[in-house]
GROMACS .gro file of C-alpha atoms in nm:
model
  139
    1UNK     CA    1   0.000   0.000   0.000
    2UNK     CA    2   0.169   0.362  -0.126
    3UNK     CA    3   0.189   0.572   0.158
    4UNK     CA    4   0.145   0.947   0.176
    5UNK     CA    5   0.317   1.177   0.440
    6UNK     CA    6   0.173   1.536   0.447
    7UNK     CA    7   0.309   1.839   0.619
    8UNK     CA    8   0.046   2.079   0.735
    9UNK     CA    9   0.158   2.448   0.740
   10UNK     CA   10  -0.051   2.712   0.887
   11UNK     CA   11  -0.011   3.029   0.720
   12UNK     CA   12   0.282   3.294   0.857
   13UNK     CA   13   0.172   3.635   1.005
   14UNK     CA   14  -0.113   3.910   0.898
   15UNK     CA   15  -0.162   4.253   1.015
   16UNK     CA   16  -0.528   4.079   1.123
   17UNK     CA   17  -0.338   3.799   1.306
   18UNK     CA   18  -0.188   4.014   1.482
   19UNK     CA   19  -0.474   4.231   1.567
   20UNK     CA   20  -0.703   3.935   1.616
   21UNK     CA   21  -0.913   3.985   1.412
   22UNK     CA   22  -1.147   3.705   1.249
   23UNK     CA   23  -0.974   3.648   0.878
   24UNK     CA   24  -1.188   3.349   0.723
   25UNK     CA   25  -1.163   3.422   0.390
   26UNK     CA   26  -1.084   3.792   0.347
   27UNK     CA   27  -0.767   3.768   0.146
   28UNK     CA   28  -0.537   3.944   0.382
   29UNK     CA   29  -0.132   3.932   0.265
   30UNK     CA   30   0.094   3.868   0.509
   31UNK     CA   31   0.302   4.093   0.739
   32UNK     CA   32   0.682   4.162   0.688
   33UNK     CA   33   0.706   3.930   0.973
   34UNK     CA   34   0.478   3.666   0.785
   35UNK     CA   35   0.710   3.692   0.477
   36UNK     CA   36   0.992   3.627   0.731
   37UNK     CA   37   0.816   3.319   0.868
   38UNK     CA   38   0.790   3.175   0.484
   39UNK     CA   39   1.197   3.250   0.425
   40UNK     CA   40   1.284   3.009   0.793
   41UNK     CA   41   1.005   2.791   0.676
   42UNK     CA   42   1.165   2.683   0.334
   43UNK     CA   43   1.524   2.684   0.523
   44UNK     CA   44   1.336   2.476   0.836
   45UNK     CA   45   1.258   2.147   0.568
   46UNK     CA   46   1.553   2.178   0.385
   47UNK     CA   47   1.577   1.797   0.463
   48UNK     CA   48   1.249   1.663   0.409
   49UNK     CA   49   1.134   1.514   0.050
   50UNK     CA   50   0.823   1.685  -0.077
   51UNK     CA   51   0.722   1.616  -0.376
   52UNK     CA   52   0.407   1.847  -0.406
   53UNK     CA   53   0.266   2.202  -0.256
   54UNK     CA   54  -0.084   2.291  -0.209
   55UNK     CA   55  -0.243   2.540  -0.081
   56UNK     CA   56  -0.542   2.776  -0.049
   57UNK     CA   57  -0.624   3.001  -0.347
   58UNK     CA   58  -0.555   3.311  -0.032
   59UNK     CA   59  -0.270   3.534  -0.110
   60UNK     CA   60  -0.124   3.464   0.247
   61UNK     CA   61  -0.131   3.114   0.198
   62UNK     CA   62   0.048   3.133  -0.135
   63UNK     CA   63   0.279   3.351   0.010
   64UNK     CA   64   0.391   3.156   0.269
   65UNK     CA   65   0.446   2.842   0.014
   66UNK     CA   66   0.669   3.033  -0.179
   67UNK     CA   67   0.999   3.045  -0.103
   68UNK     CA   68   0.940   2.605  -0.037
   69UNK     CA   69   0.793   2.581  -0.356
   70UNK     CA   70   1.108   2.815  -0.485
   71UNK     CA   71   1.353   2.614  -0.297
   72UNK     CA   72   1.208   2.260  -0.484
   73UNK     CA   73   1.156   2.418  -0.834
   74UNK     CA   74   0.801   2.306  -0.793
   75UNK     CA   75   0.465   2.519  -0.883
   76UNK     CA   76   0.218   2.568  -0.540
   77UNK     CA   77  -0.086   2.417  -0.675
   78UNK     CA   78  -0.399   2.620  -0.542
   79UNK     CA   79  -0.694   2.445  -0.381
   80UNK     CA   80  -1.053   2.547  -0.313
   81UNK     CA   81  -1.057   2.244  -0.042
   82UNK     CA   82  -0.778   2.414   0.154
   83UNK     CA   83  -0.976   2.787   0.192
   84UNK     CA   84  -0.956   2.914   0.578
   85UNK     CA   85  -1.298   2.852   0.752
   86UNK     CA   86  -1.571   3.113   0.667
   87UNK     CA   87  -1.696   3.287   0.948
   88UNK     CA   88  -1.965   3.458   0.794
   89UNK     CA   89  -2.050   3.794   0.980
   90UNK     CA   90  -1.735   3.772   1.232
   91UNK     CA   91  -1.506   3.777   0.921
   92UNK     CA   92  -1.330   4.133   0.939
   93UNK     CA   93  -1.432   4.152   1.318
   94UNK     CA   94  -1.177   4.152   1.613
   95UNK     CA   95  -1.209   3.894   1.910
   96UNK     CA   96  -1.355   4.140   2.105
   97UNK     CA   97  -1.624   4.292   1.862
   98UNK     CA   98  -1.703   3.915   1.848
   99UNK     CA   99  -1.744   3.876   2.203
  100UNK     CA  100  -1.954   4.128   2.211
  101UNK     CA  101  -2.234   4.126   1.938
  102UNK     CA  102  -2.170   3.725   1.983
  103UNK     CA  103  -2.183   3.649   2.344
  104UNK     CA  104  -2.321   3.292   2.374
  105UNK     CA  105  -2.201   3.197   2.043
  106UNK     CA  106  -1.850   3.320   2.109
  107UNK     CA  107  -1.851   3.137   2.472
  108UNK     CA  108  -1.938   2.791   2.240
  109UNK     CA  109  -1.645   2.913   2.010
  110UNK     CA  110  -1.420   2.922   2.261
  111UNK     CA  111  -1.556   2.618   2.478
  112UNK     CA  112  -1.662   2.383   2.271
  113UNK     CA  113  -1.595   2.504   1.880
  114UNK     CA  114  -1.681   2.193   1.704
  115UNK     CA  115  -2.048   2.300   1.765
  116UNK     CA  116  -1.998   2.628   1.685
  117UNK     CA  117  -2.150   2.820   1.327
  118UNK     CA  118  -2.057   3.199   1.337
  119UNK     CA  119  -2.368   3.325   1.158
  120UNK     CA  120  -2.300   3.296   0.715
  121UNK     CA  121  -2.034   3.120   0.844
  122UNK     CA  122  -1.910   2.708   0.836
  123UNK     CA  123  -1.896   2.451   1.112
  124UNK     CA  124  -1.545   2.232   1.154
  125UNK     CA  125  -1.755   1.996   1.030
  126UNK     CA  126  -1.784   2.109   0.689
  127UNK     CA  127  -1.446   2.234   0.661
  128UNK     CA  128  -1.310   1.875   0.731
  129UNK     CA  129  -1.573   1.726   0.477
  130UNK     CA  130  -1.453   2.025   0.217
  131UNK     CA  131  -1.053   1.888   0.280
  132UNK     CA  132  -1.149   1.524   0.294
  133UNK     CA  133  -1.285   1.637  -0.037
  134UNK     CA  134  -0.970   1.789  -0.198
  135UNK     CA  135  -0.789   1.467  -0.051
  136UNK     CA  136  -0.956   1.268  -0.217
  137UNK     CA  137  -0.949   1.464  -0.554
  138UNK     CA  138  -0.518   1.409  -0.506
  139UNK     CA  139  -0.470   1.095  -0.423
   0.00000   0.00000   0.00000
């Protein structure tokens, strides 16, 4: 049986990160510290085989595949599947706004978030359906 070995990379720094605020899907770039994080990344798995790069169609998530995908000679193949979670109306909201128009929903997001749907938004649920998806549309 061919066995796959994947390397999960969260994306590096954003302004919003930083301010936490609720990205989902806004397409925020990443900070100069972000584009920092992507330069150690690429030197960090010097060593380890990869053979492919993937990652959501979001301009910080590109950017942070970069200089790997530069380092390899290898294209970073975008993927609906891999899209940050939508969180509806808290997208482009701090934690705190959150908090506050939110109350019990934010308490469940921060206690249990696996039952949590931020209003417009996706539950985990979905978004590991939507991967399992893309997955399955690779391999």
């Amino acid at each position: 049986m061919l066995m796959t070995d994947f390397i999960l990379i969260r994306h590096g720094e954003t302004e919003w990160n930083r301010e936490l605020i609720f990205r989902g899907r806004a397409d925020i770039p990443l900070s100069a510290k972000g584009r920092e994080q992507a330069e150690q990344l690429a030197a960090a798995l010097v060593n380890e085989k990869i053979d492919a790069i993937y990652a959501s169609p979001l301009s910080r998530a590109r950017e942070t595949a970069a200089p790997l995908a530069i380092a390899r000679n290898l294209e970073v193949a975008a993927s609906e599947s891999l899209l940050d979670m939508n969180f509806g109306e808290w997208e482009g909201l701090s934690v705190k706004e959150v908090e506050t128009r939110f109350p019990e929903l934010f308490q469940l997001w921060q206690q249990h978030p696996e039952l949590c749907v931020p209003p417009g938004g996706e539950s985990l649920a979905q978004i590991r359906d939507r991967v399992k998806s893309g997955l399955h549309e690779w391999f």
